[in-house]
PDB file of C-alpha atoms in Angstrom:
ATOM      1  CA  MET T   1      34.918   5.677   9.402  1.00  0.00           C
ATOM      2  CA  TYR T   2      31.707   3.782   9.968  1.00  0.00           C
ATOM      3  CA  LEU T   3      29.838   7.003  10.793  1.00  0.00           C
ATOM      4  CA  SER T   4      31.167   8.661   7.640  1.00  0.00           C
ATOM      5  CA  ASN T   5      30.033   5.750   5.499  1.00  0.00           C
ATOM      6  CA  GLU T   6      26.602   5.862   7.136  1.00  0.00           C
ATOM      7  CA  ILE T   7      26.272   9.579   6.419  1.00  0.00           C
ATOM      8  CA  GLU T   8      27.317   9.094   2.808  1.00  0.00           C
ATOM      9  CA  ALA T   9      24.738   6.327   2.432  1.00  0.00           C
ATOM     10  CA  GLU T  10      22.021   8.625   3.815  1.00  0.00           C
ATOM     11  CA  ARG T  11      23.034  11.416   1.434  1.00  0.00           C
ATOM     12  CA  ALA T  12      23.017   9.024  -1.510  1.00  0.00           C
ATOM     13  CA  ALA T  13      19.529   7.850  -0.585  1.00  0.00           C
ATOM     14  CA  ALA T  14      18.410  11.471  -0.195  1.00  0.00           C
ATOM     15  CA  TRP T  15      19.715  12.375  -3.648  1.00  0.00           C
ATOM     16  CA  ALA T  16      17.889   9.367  -5.107  1.00  0.00           C
ATOM     17  CA  ASP T  17      14.641  10.622  -3.534  1.00  0.00           C
ATOM     18  CA  ILE T  18      15.256  14.146  -4.813  1.00  0.00           C
ATOM     19  CA  LYS T  19      15.953  13.025  -8.376  1.00  0.00           C
ATOM     20  CA  GLU T  20      12.877  10.777  -8.374  1.00  0.00           C
ATOM     21  CA  SER T  21      10.730  13.630  -7.054  1.00  0.00           C
ATOM     22  CA  GLN T  22      11.920  15.849  -9.907  1.00  0.00           C
ATOM     23  CA  ARG T  23      11.298  13.109 -12.457  1.00  0.00           C
ATOM     24  CA  ALA T  24       7.982  11.649 -11.229  1.00  0.00           C
ATOM     25  CA  GLY T  25       6.581  14.349  -8.972  1.00  0.00           C
ATOM     26  CA  ASN T  26       6.875  12.326  -5.768  1.00  0.00           C
ATOM     27  CA  VAL T  27       6.020  14.320  -2.649  1.00  0.00           C
ATOM     28  CA  LEU T  28       8.775  14.691  -0.031  1.00  0.00           C
ATOM     29  CA  THR T  29       8.823  16.430   3.364  1.00  0.00           C
ATOM     30  CA  ALA T  30      11.570  18.463   5.017  1.00  0.00           C
ATOM     31  CA  LYS T  31      12.034  20.876   7.908  1.00  0.00           C
ATOM     32  CA  ALA T  32      12.599  24.581   7.261  1.00  0.00           C
ATOM     33  CA  ILE T  33      15.850  25.521   9.031  1.00  0.00           C
ATOM     34  CA  GLY T  34      16.153  29.149   7.957  1.00  0.00           C
ATOM     35  CA  ILE T  35      15.331  31.933   5.507  1.00  0.00           C
ATOM     36  CA  GLU T  36      17.702  32.912   2.697  1.00  0.00           C
ATOM     37  CA  TYR T  37      17.587  34.633  -0.675  1.00  0.00           C
ATOM     38  CA  PHE T  38      18.071  32.154  -3.508  1.00  0.00           C
ATOM     39  CA  GLU T  39      18.881  32.943  -7.157  1.00  0.00           C
ATOM     40  CA  LEU T  40      17.653  30.739  -9.967  1.00  0.00           C
ATOM     41  CA  GLY T  41      18.456  32.366 -13.279  1.00  0.00           C
ATOM     42  CA  GLU T  42      16.976  35.853 -13.145  1.00  0.00           C
ATOM     43  CA  LEU T  43      14.749  34.919 -10.236  1.00  0.00           C
ATOM     44  CA  LYS T  44      15.899  36.052  -6.795  1.00  0.00           C
ATOM     45  CA  GLN T  45      13.417  35.439  -4.043  1.00  0.00           C
ATOM     46  CA  GLU T  46      13.169  35.019  -0.301  1.00  0.00           C
ATOM     47  CA  CYS T  47      13.035  31.307   0.418  1.00  0.00           C
ATOM     48  CA  LEU T  48      12.666  28.838   3.209  1.00  0.00           C
ATOM     49  CA  LYS T  49      15.874  26.849   3.464  1.00  0.00           C
ATOM     50  CA  LEU T  50      15.033  23.159   3.777  1.00  0.00           C
ATOM     51  CA  ASN T  51      17.094  20.283   5.104  1.00  0.00           C
ATOM     52  CA  TYR T  52      16.211  16.999   3.450  1.00  0.00           C
ATOM     53  CA  ASN T  53      18.374  14.347   5.125  1.00  0.00           C
ATOM     54  CA  GLY T  54      21.506  16.467   4.833  1.00  0.00           C
ATOM     55  CA  ILE T  55      20.746  17.999   1.411  1.00  0.00           C
ATOM     56  CA  TYR T  56      19.772  21.677   1.340  1.00  0.00           C
ATOM     57  CA  GLY T  57      16.802  22.873  -0.665  1.00  0.00           C
ATOM     58  CA  TYR T  58      15.078  26.211  -1.245  1.00  0.00           C
ATOM     59  CA  LEU T  59      11.334  26.770  -1.174  1.00  0.00           C
ATOM     60  CA  PRO T  60      10.525  30.212  -2.683  1.00  0.00           C
ATOM     61  CA  THR T  61       7.816  32.270  -0.995  1.00  0.00           C
ATOM     62  CA  SER T  62       5.680  32.233  -4.153  1.00  0.00           C
ATOM     63  CA  PHE T  63       5.690  28.418  -4.158  1.00  0.00           C
ATOM     64  CA  ILE T  64       4.808  27.884  -0.489  1.00  0.00           C
ATOM     65  CA  ASP T  65       1.099  28.387  -1.021  1.00  0.00           C
ATOM     66  CA  THR T  66      -1.426  30.385  -3.036  1.00  0.00           C
ATOM     67  CA  TYR T  67      -2.228  32.290   0.171  1.00  0.00           C
ATOM     68  CA  GLU T  68      -0.659  35.763   0.459  1.00  0.00           C
ATOM     69  CA  PHE T  69       1.579  35.615   3.528  1.00  0.00           C
ATOM     70  CA  ARG T  70       2.744  38.804   5.204  1.00  0.00           C
ATOM     71  CA  GLY T  71       5.953  37.082   6.236  1.00  0.00           C
ATOM     72  CA  ILE T  72       7.480  33.633   6.613  1.00  0.00           C
ATOM     73  CA  GLN T  73       9.351  33.974   9.908  1.00  0.00           C
ATOM     74  CA  ASN T  74       6.807  31.732  11.647  1.00  0.00           C
ATOM     75  CA  PHE T  75       7.571  28.919   9.222  1.00  0.00           C
ATOM     76  CA  VAL T  76      11.127  28.332  10.421  1.00  0.00           C
ATOM     77  CA  GLY T  77      11.237  25.038  12.303  1.00  0.00           C
ATOM     78  CA  LYS T  78       8.087  23.719  10.624  1.00  0.00           C
ATOM     79  CA  THR T  79       7.896  20.749   8.243  1.00  0.00           C
ATOM     80  CA  PHE T  80       6.701  21.196   4.667  1.00  0.00           C
ATOM     81  CA  GLU T  81       5.704  18.835   1.884  1.00  0.00           C
ATOM     82  CA  PHE T  82       7.075  19.622  -1.574  1.00  0.00           C
ATOM     83  CA  VAL T  83       7.905  18.408  -5.066  1.00  0.00           C
ATOM     84  CA  VAL T  84      11.416  19.016  -6.403  1.00  0.00           C
ATOM     85  CA  SER T  85      11.402  21.446  -9.351  1.00  0.00           C
ATOM     86  CA  TYR T  86      15.133  21.980  -9.951  1.00  0.00           C
ATOM     87  CA  VAL T  87      18.387  20.246  -9.011  1.00  0.00           C
ATOM     88  CA  SER T  88      21.967  21.555  -9.093  1.00  0.00           C
ATOM     89  CA  PHE T  89      24.466  18.770  -8.576  1.00  0.00           C
ATOM     90  CA  ASP T  90      27.357  21.246  -8.844  1.00  0.00           C
ATOM     91  CA  ASP T  91      26.028  23.313  -5.937  1.00  0.00           C
ATOM     92  CA  GLN T  92      24.534  20.281  -4.178  1.00  0.00           C
ATOM     93  CA  ILE T  93      21.146  21.999  -3.744  1.00  0.00           C
ATOM     94  CA  PHE T  94      17.579  21.744  -5.045  1.00  0.00           C
ATOM     95  CA  ALA T  95      14.550  23.995  -5.456  1.00  0.00           C
ATOM     96  CA  ALA T  96      11.146  22.963  -4.101  1.00  0.00           C
ATOM     97  CA  ASN T  97       7.512  23.615  -5.031  1.00  0.00           C
ATOM     98  CA  ARG T  98       4.947  23.103  -2.270  1.00  0.00           C
ATOM     99  CA  ILE T  99       1.952  24.157  -4.390  1.00  0.00           C
ATOM    100  CA  LEU T 100       2.339  21.061  -6.590  1.00  0.00           C
ATOM    101  CA  ALA T 101       2.476  18.861  -3.493  1.00  0.00           C
ATOM    102  CA  LEU T 102      -0.679  20.481  -2.113  1.00  0.00           C
ATOM    103  CA  GLU T 103      -2.502  19.903  -5.400  1.00  0.00           C
ATOM    104  CA  LYS T 104      -1.652  16.193  -5.211  1.00  0.00           C
ATOM    105  CA  SER T 105      -2.863  16.013  -1.611  1.00  0.00           C
ATOM    106  CA  ALA T 106      -6.102  17.798  -2.521  1.00  0.00           C
ATOM    107  CA  ARG T 107      -6.850  15.331  -5.316  1.00  0.00           C
ATOM    108  CA  ARG T 108      -6.445  12.450  -2.859  1.00  0.00           C
ATOM    109  CA  PHE T 109      -8.696  14.199  -0.352  1.00  0.00           C
ATOM    110  CA  TRP T 110     -11.510  14.812  -2.830  1.00  0.00           C
ATOM    111  CA  LYS T 111     -11.333  11.142  -3.810  1.00  0.00           C
ATOM    112  CA  ASN T 112     -11.088   9.549  -0.364  1.00  0.00           C
ATOM    113  CA  GLY T 113     -12.099  12.119   2.288  1.00  0.00           C
ATOM    114  CA  LYS T 114     -15.277  11.566   4.321  1.00  0.00           C
ATOM    115  CA  PRO T 115     -17.174  13.556   6.969  1.00  0.00           C
ATOM    116  CA  GLY T 116     -15.999  12.399  10.369  1.00  0.00           C
ATOM    117  CA  ASP T 117     -12.389  11.906   9.274  1.00  0.00           C
ATOM    118  CA  ILE T 118      -9.662  13.529  11.351  1.00  0.00           C
ATOM    119  CA  TYR T 119      -6.821  15.372   9.622  1.00  0.00           C
ATOM    120  CA  PRO T 120      -3.849  17.501  10.645  1.00  0.00           C
ATOM    121  CA  ALA T 121      -4.525  21.057   9.439  1.00  0.00           C
ATOM    122  CA  PHE T 122      -1.838  23.620   8.618  1.00  0.00           C
ATOM    123  CA  VAL T 123      -2.521  27.169   9.862  1.00  0.00           C
ATOM    124  CA  ARG T 124      -1.906  29.507   6.921  1.00  0.00           C
ATOM    125  CA  GLY T 125      -3.618  32.563   8.398  1.00  0.00           C
ATOM    126  CA  VAL T 126      -5.536  33.821  11.414  1.00  0.00           C
ATOM    127  CA  ASP T 127      -7.621  36.859  12.319  1.00  0.00           C
ATOM    128  CA  ARG T 128      -9.796  37.710  15.299  1.00  0.00           C
ATOM    129  CA  TYR T 129     -12.697  35.490  14.282  1.00  0.00           C
ATOM    130  CA  HIS T 130     -11.272  32.866  11.902  1.00  0.00           C
ATOM    131  CA  VAL T 131      -8.428  30.416  11.363  1.00  0.00           C
ATOM    132  CA  TYR T 132      -7.460  29.817   7.730  1.00  0.00           C
ATOM    133  CA  LEU T 133      -6.387  26.226   7.242  1.00  0.00           C
ATOM    134  CA  LEU T 134      -5.067  23.739   4.736  1.00  0.00           C
ATOM    135  CA  VAL T 135      -6.520  20.272   5.243  1.00  0.00           C
ATOM    136  CA  SER T 136      -4.707  17.772   3.050  1.00  0.00           C
ATOM    137  CA  GLY T 137      -4.135  20.545   0.532  1.00  0.00           C
ATOM    138  CA  VAL T 138      -7.737  21.823   0.645  1.00  0.00           C
ATOM    139  CA  PRO T 139      -8.177  25.393   1.956  1.00  0.00           C
ATOM    140  CA  THR T 140     -10.912  26.142   4.454  1.00  0.00           C
ATOM    141  CA  ARG T 141     -11.883  28.785   6.992  1.00  0.00           C
ATOM    142  CA  MET T 142     -12.845  27.796  10.529  1.00  0.00           C
ATOM    143  CA  HIS T 143     -14.855  30.205  12.707  1.00  0.00           C
ATOM    144  CA  ARG T 144     -13.835  30.658  16.334  1.00  0.00           C
ATOM    145  CA  ASP T 145     -17.060  28.920  17.418  1.00  0.00           C
ATOM    146  CA  GLU T 146     -15.491  25.693  16.104  1.00  0.00           C
ATOM    147  CA  PHE T 147     -12.079  26.355  17.622  1.00  0.00           C
ATOM    148  CA  SER T 148     -12.778  25.439  21.239  1.00  0.00           C
ATOM    149  CA  TYR T 149     -15.421  25.210  23.928  1.00  0.00           C
ATOM    150  CA  VAL T 150     -13.428  27.889  25.745  1.00  0.00           C
ATOM    151  CA  PHE T 151     -14.425  31.318  24.450  1.00  0.00           C
ATOM    152  CA  SER T 152     -11.693  33.291  22.702  1.00  0.00           C
ATOM    153  CA  ASP T 153     -12.101  37.005  22.132  1.00  0.00           C
ATOM    154  CA  ASP T 154      -9.240  37.069  19.614  1.00  0.00           C
ATOM    155  CA  LEU T 155      -7.919  33.925  17.908  1.00  0.00           C
ATOM    156  CA  ARG T 156      -4.630  35.701  17.182  1.00  0.00           C
ATOM    157  CA  GLU T 157      -3.845  35.248  20.864  1.00  0.00           C
ATOM    158  CA  GLU T 158      -4.558  31.501  20.735  1.00  0.00           C
ATOM    159  CA  ILE T 159      -2.936  30.164  17.573  1.00  0.00           C
ATOM    160  CA  PHE T 160      -0.205  31.202  15.162  1.00  0.00           C
ATOM    161  CA  ILE T 161       0.637  30.847  11.485  1.00  0.00           C
ATOM    162  CA  GLY T 162       2.692  27.754  10.753  1.00  0.00           C
ATOM    163  CA  GLU T 163       1.174  25.610  13.496  1.00  0.00           C
ATOM    164  CA  THR T 164      -0.543  22.296  12.808  1.00  0.00           C
ATOM    165  CA  ILE T 165      -3.755  21.332  14.618  1.00  0.00           C
ATOM    166  CA  ASP T 166      -6.002  18.284  14.382  1.00  0.00           C
ATOM    167  CA  VAL T 167      -9.515  18.901  13.061  1.00  0.00           C
ATOM    168  CA  LYS T 168     -12.578  16.816  12.312  1.00  0.00           C
ATOM    169  CA  VAL T 169     -14.227  17.106   8.914  1.00  0.00           C
ATOM    170  CA  LEU T 170     -17.878  18.088   9.320  1.00  0.00           C
ATOM    171  CA  GLU T 171     -19.005  18.537   5.705  1.00  0.00           C
ATOM    172  CA  ILE T 172     -17.577  17.960   2.228  1.00  0.00           C
ATOM    173  CA  ASN T 173     -18.851  19.570  -0.971  1.00  0.00           C
ATOM    174  CA  LYS T 174     -16.787  18.171  -3.812  1.00  0.00           C
ATOM    175  CA  PRO T 175     -15.661  20.369  -6.730  1.00  0.00           C
ATOM    176  CA  ASN T 176     -18.208  20.925  -9.488  1.00  0.00           C
ATOM    177  CA  PRO T 177     -16.187  22.325 -12.419  1.00  0.00           C
ATOM    178  CA  ASP T 178     -19.137  21.905 -14.798  1.00  0.00           C
ATOM    179  CA  LEU T 179     -21.382  24.246 -12.834  1.00  0.00           C
ATOM    180  CA  GLU T 180     -23.111  26.769 -15.078  1.00  0.00           C
ATOM    181  CA  ILE T 181     -22.663  30.365 -13.975  1.00  0.00           C
ATOM    182  CA  GLU T 182     -25.031  33.211 -14.775  1.00  0.00           C
ATOM    183  CA  GLY T 183     -22.611  36.107 -15.320  1.00  0.00           C
ATOM    184  CA  ASP T 184     -19.231  36.529 -16.991  1.00  0.00           C
ATOM    185  CA  GLU T 185     -17.444  35.888 -13.694  1.00  0.00           C
ATOM    186  CA  PRO T 186     -18.543  33.449 -10.973  1.00  0.00           C
ATOM    187  CA  THR T 187     -19.811  34.850  -7.702  1.00  0.00           C
ATOM    188  CA  ALA T 188     -18.005  33.968  -4.480  1.00  0.00           C
ATOM    189  CA  GLU T 189     -20.587  31.271  -3.805  1.00  0.00           C
ATOM    190  CA  GLU T 190     -20.316  29.869  -7.330  1.00  0.00           C
ATOM    191  CA  LYS T 191     -16.534  29.840  -7.064  1.00  0.00           C
ATOM    192  CA  ARG T 192     -16.753  27.867  -3.829  1.00  0.00           C
ATOM    193  CA  ALA T 193     -19.021  25.344  -5.542  1.00  0.00           C
ATOM    194  CA  ILE T 194     -16.741  25.057  -8.573  1.00  0.00           C
ATOM    195  CA  GLU T 195     -13.589  24.591  -6.495  1.00  0.00           C
ATOM    196  CA  GLY T 196     -15.241  22.555  -3.748  1.00  0.00           C
ATOM    197  CA  ASN T 197     -15.329  23.385  -0.059  1.00  0.00           C
ATOM    198  CA  ILE T 198     -15.233  21.734   3.344  1.00  0.00           C
ATOM    199  CA  SER T 199     -16.090  22.646   6.929  1.00  0.00           C
ATOM    200  CA  VAL T 200     -14.011  21.444   9.857  1.00  0.00           C
ATOM    201  CA  SER T 201     -13.935  21.713  13.641  1.00  0.00           C
ATOM    202  CA  LYS T 202     -11.226  21.517  16.270  1.00  0.00           C
ATOM    203  CA  LYS T 203     -13.846  21.723  19.017  1.00  0.00           C
ATOM    204  CA  ALA T 204     -15.470  18.501  17.785  1.00  0.00           C
ATOM    205  CA  LEU T 205     -12.401  16.609  19.017  1.00  0.00           C
ATOM    206  CA  GLU T 206     -12.653  18.041  22.543  1.00  0.00           C
ATOM    207  CA  ILE T 207     -14.757  16.955  25.509  1.00  0.00           C
ATOM    208  CA  ASP T 208     -17.432  19.514  26.303  1.00  0.00           C
ATOM    209  CA  PRO T 209     -16.660  20.709  29.864  1.00  0.00           C
ATOM    210  CA  MET T 210     -20.313  21.680  30.281  1.00  0.00           C
ATOM    211  CA  SER T 211     -21.242  17.986  30.144  1.00  0.00           C
ATOM    212  CA  PHE T 212     -19.976  17.901  33.747  1.00  0.00           C
ATOM    213  CA  ILE T 213     -22.183  20.784  34.882  1.00  0.00           C
ATOM    214  CA  ASN T 214     -24.152  18.470  37.215  1.00  0.00           C
ATOM    215  CA  GLU T 215     -21.018  17.985  39.323  1.00  0.00           C
ATOM    216  CA  TYR T 216     -21.311  21.580  40.569  1.00  0.00           C
ATOM    217  CA  LYS T 217     -23.829  22.844  43.117  1.00  0.00           C
ATOM    218  CA  GLU T 218     -25.522  26.176  43.671  1.00  0.00           C
ATOM    219  CA  LYS T 219     -24.493  28.229  46.716  1.00  0.00           C
ATOM    220  CA  SER T 220     -21.162  26.355  46.725  1.00  0.00           C
ATOM    221  CA  THR T 221     -17.677  27.767  46.243  1.00  0.00           C
ATOM    222  CA  TYR T 222     -15.027  26.229  43.962  1.00  0.00           C
ATOM    223  CA  LEU T 223     -11.392  26.853  43.221  1.00  0.00           C
ATOM    224  CA  GLY T 224     -10.729  28.390  39.833  1.00  0.00           C
ATOM    225  CA  THR T 225      -7.799  29.687  37.821  1.00  0.00           C
ATOM    226  CA  ILE T 226      -7.939  32.970  35.925  1.00  0.00           C
ATOM    227  CA  THR T 227      -7.304  32.294  32.240  1.00  0.00           C
ATOM    228  CA  LYS T 228      -7.959  35.764  30.821  1.00  0.00           C
ATOM    229  CA  ILE T 229      -8.716  39.303  31.972  1.00  0.00           C
ATOM    230  CA  HIS T 230     -10.509  41.598  29.542  1.00  0.00           C
ATOM    231  CA  VAL T 231     -11.380  45.209  30.328  1.00  0.00           C
ATOM    232  CA  ASP T 232     -14.773  44.931  28.596  1.00  0.00           C
ATOM    233  CA  HIS T 233     -15.729  41.266  29.019  1.00  0.00           C
ATOM    234  CA  GLY T 234     -14.486  40.698  32.574  1.00  0.00           C
ATOM    235  CA  ILE T 235     -12.516  37.849  34.117  1.00  0.00           C
ATOM    236  CA  PHE T 236     -12.518  34.336  32.634  1.00  0.00           C
ATOM    237  CA  ILE T 237     -12.063  31.530  35.162  1.00  0.00           C
ATOM    238  CA  SER T 238     -11.520  27.801  34.688  1.00  0.00           C
ATOM    239  CA  LEU T 239     -13.216  25.924  37.536  1.00  0.00           C
ATOM    240  CA  GLU T 240     -11.725  22.861  39.179  1.00  0.00           C
ATOM    241  CA  PRO T 241     -11.821  19.998  38.528  1.00  0.00           C
ATOM    242  CA  ARG T 242     -13.432  19.871  35.058  1.00  0.00           C
ATOM    243  CA  GLY T 243     -12.233  23.100  33.521  1.00  0.00           C
ATOM    244  CA  ILE T 244     -15.663  24.669  32.964  1.00  0.00           C
ATOM    245  CA  THR T 245     -15.022  28.273  32.001  1.00  0.00           C
ATOM    246  CA  VAL T 246     -17.122  30.961  33.659  1.00  0.00           C
ATOM    247  CA  ARG T 247     -16.962  34.717  33.275  1.00  0.00           C
ATOM    248  CA  SER T 248     -16.985  37.097  36.190  1.00  0.00           C
ATOM    249  CA  GLY T 249     -17.167  40.811  36.642  1.00  0.00           C
ATOM    250  CA  PHE T 250     -14.388  42.524  38.572  1.00  0.00           C
ATOM    251  CA  PRO T 251     -14.625  42.340  42.368  1.00  0.00           C
ATOM    252  CA  PRO T 252     -16.050  45.612  43.751  1.00  0.00           C
ATOM    253  CA  GLY T 253     -13.435  48.326  44.021  1.00  0.00           C
ATOM    254  CA  SER T 254     -10.644  46.266  42.416  1.00  0.00           C
ATOM    255  CA  ASN T 255     -11.164  46.824  38.658  1.00  0.00           C
ATOM    256  CA  GLY T 256      -9.050  43.692  38.319  1.00  0.00           C
ATOM    257  CA  ALA T 257      -5.892  45.602  39.248  1.00  0.00           C
ATOM    258  CA  ARG T 258      -4.730  42.997  41.757  1.00  0.00           C
ATOM    259  CA  LEU T 259      -5.746  39.970  39.728  1.00  0.00           C
ATOM    260  CA  GLN T 260      -3.531  38.353  37.092  1.00  0.00           C
ATOM    261  CA  VAL T 261      -3.800  35.494  34.629  1.00  0.00           C
ATOM    262  CA  GLY T 262      -2.784  32.321  36.425  1.00  0.00           C
ATOM    263  CA  ASP T 263      -4.075  33.454  39.840  1.00  0.00           C
ATOM    264  CA  GLU T 264      -6.231  31.014  41.783  1.00  0.00           C
ATOM    265  CA  VAL T 265      -9.501  32.461  43.094  1.00  0.00           C
ATOM    266  CA  ASN T 266     -12.620  31.297  44.896  1.00  0.00           C
ATOM    267  CA  PHE T 267     -15.738  31.370  42.761  1.00  0.00           C
ATOM    268  CA  LYS T 268     -19.168  31.106  44.395  1.00  0.00           C
ATOM    269  CA  ILE T 269     -21.921  29.693  42.187  1.00  0.00           C
ATOM    270  CA  GLN T 270     -25.247  31.480  42.629  1.00  0.00           C
ATOM    271  CA  ASP T 271     -27.308  29.828  39.899  1.00  0.00           C
ATOM    272  CA  ILE T 272     -26.932  26.877  37.504  1.00  0.00           C
ATOM    273  CA  ASN T 273     -29.141  26.564  34.424  1.00  0.00           C
ATOM    274  CA  VAL T 274     -28.481  23.169  32.853  1.00  0.00           C
ATOM    275  CA  LYS T 275     -30.847  23.718  29.914  1.00  0.00           C
ATOM    276  CA  GLU T 276     -29.218  26.999  28.923  1.00  0.00           C
ATOM    277  CA  ARG T 277     -25.710  25.731  29.837  1.00  0.00           C
ATOM    278  CA  ARG T 278     -25.194  28.735  32.080  1.00  0.00           C
ATOM    279  CA  ILE T 279     -23.577  29.371  35.456  1.00  0.00           C
ATOM    280  CA  LYS T 280     -23.933  32.613  37.399  1.00  0.00           C
ATOM    281  CA  GLY T 281     -21.665  33.515  40.257  1.00  0.00           C
ATOM    282  CA  LEU T 282     -18.990  35.813  41.608  1.00  0.00           C
ATOM    283  CA  ILE T 283     -15.386  35.907  42.702  1.00  0.00           C
ATOM    284  CA  ILE T 284     -15.058  35.875  46.465  1.00  0.00           C
ATOM    285  CA  THR T 285     -12.348  38.105  47.888  1.00  0.00           C
ATOM    286  CA  PRO T 286     -11.488  38.792  51.582  1.00  0.00           C
ATOM    287  CA  ASN T 287     -13.980  41.030  53.392  1.00  0.00           C
ATOM    288  CA  GLN T 288     -16.338  40.949  50.428  1.00  0.00           C
ATOM    289  CA  ASN T 289     -20.057  41.093  51.082  1.00  0.00           C
ATOM    290  CA  TYR T 290     -21.472  37.907  49.576  1.00  0.00           C
ATOM    291  CA  LYS T 291     -24.781  39.645  48.920  1.00  0.00           C
ATOM    292  CA  ASN T 292     -23.195  42.156  46.548  1.00  0.00           C
ATOM    293  CA  LYS T 293     -25.042  41.820  43.267  1.00  0.00           C
ATOM    294  CA  SER T 294     -22.720  43.919  41.091  1.00  0.00           C
ATOM    295  CA  ASN T 295     -20.217  41.137  40.514  1.00  0.00           C
ATOM    296  CA  ARG T 296     -22.149  38.474  38.657  1.00  0.00           C
ATOM    297  CA  SER T 297     -20.776  36.157  36.015  1.00  0.00           C
ATOM    298  CA  TYR T 298     -22.272  34.340  33.092  1.00  0.00           C
ATOM    299  CA  GLN T 299     -21.225  31.238  31.162  1.00  0.00           C
ATOM    300  CA  TYR T 300     -22.810  30.499  27.844  1.00  0.00           C
ATOM    301  CA  GLY T 301     -22.304  27.105  26.214  1.00  0.00           C
ATOM    302  CA  ARG T 302     -20.421  27.189  22.950  1.00  0.00           C
TER     303      ARG T 302
END
């Protein structure tokens, strides 16, 4: 009986929050537990099904974000902020609007955000070279150069829509709605200035492995772990103990056929250039002639 009373008290508190959000626009957060079609009048739309402390809500696809998503499967299990737009006490459900919540967050960011601040960023899209993020409701695009010190050929293999990552704000250009434009429609650059824009970096929160380059010596061999094998770019190896990533060609005659991601290999350093943040070397395999020059590797600092 005590548990039942506790659950009822939680539900009552949840309904109070939901009604206040609908009335005053308070921002709530809830986890998406599934995908269902929800009908509201003549509107029938695919929605994320939310669980707010035991009360079910529906977040329509068109109110998740202004970004055009190809699908919302990746959002199941993720937490979303929202404002309640509709309540049905008969059905014991509510409808949610995330766009309104993001607009509130963006207004707070433009007022209080500063370069150097660290924010959780929601991944709304990703392609080979960029991650498309929402930082406190403000959209931004982060190039792969700012993703990590470890080179990534394709960011779609590193991060997925719906994830949240911490980023550091590098630059803030606040909205300038009074900007005069030359033509009938603003250019892309003018639109960015009118709406405001920011630049962020995930890499800025990491320790640069190349800062430990002086711990390695030329003509020495170190244990490394293969992190990626690419037919065009070669083999990427993370060296012990600092995780400096170097790139090697395939051992002569192997074409990488016997090597797999996760394998430990010996890597012999031939040359270290501290100024250019570069290490040259080769993978050492049994019976390999150390003087073979066809299997060199290069590491360029990010």
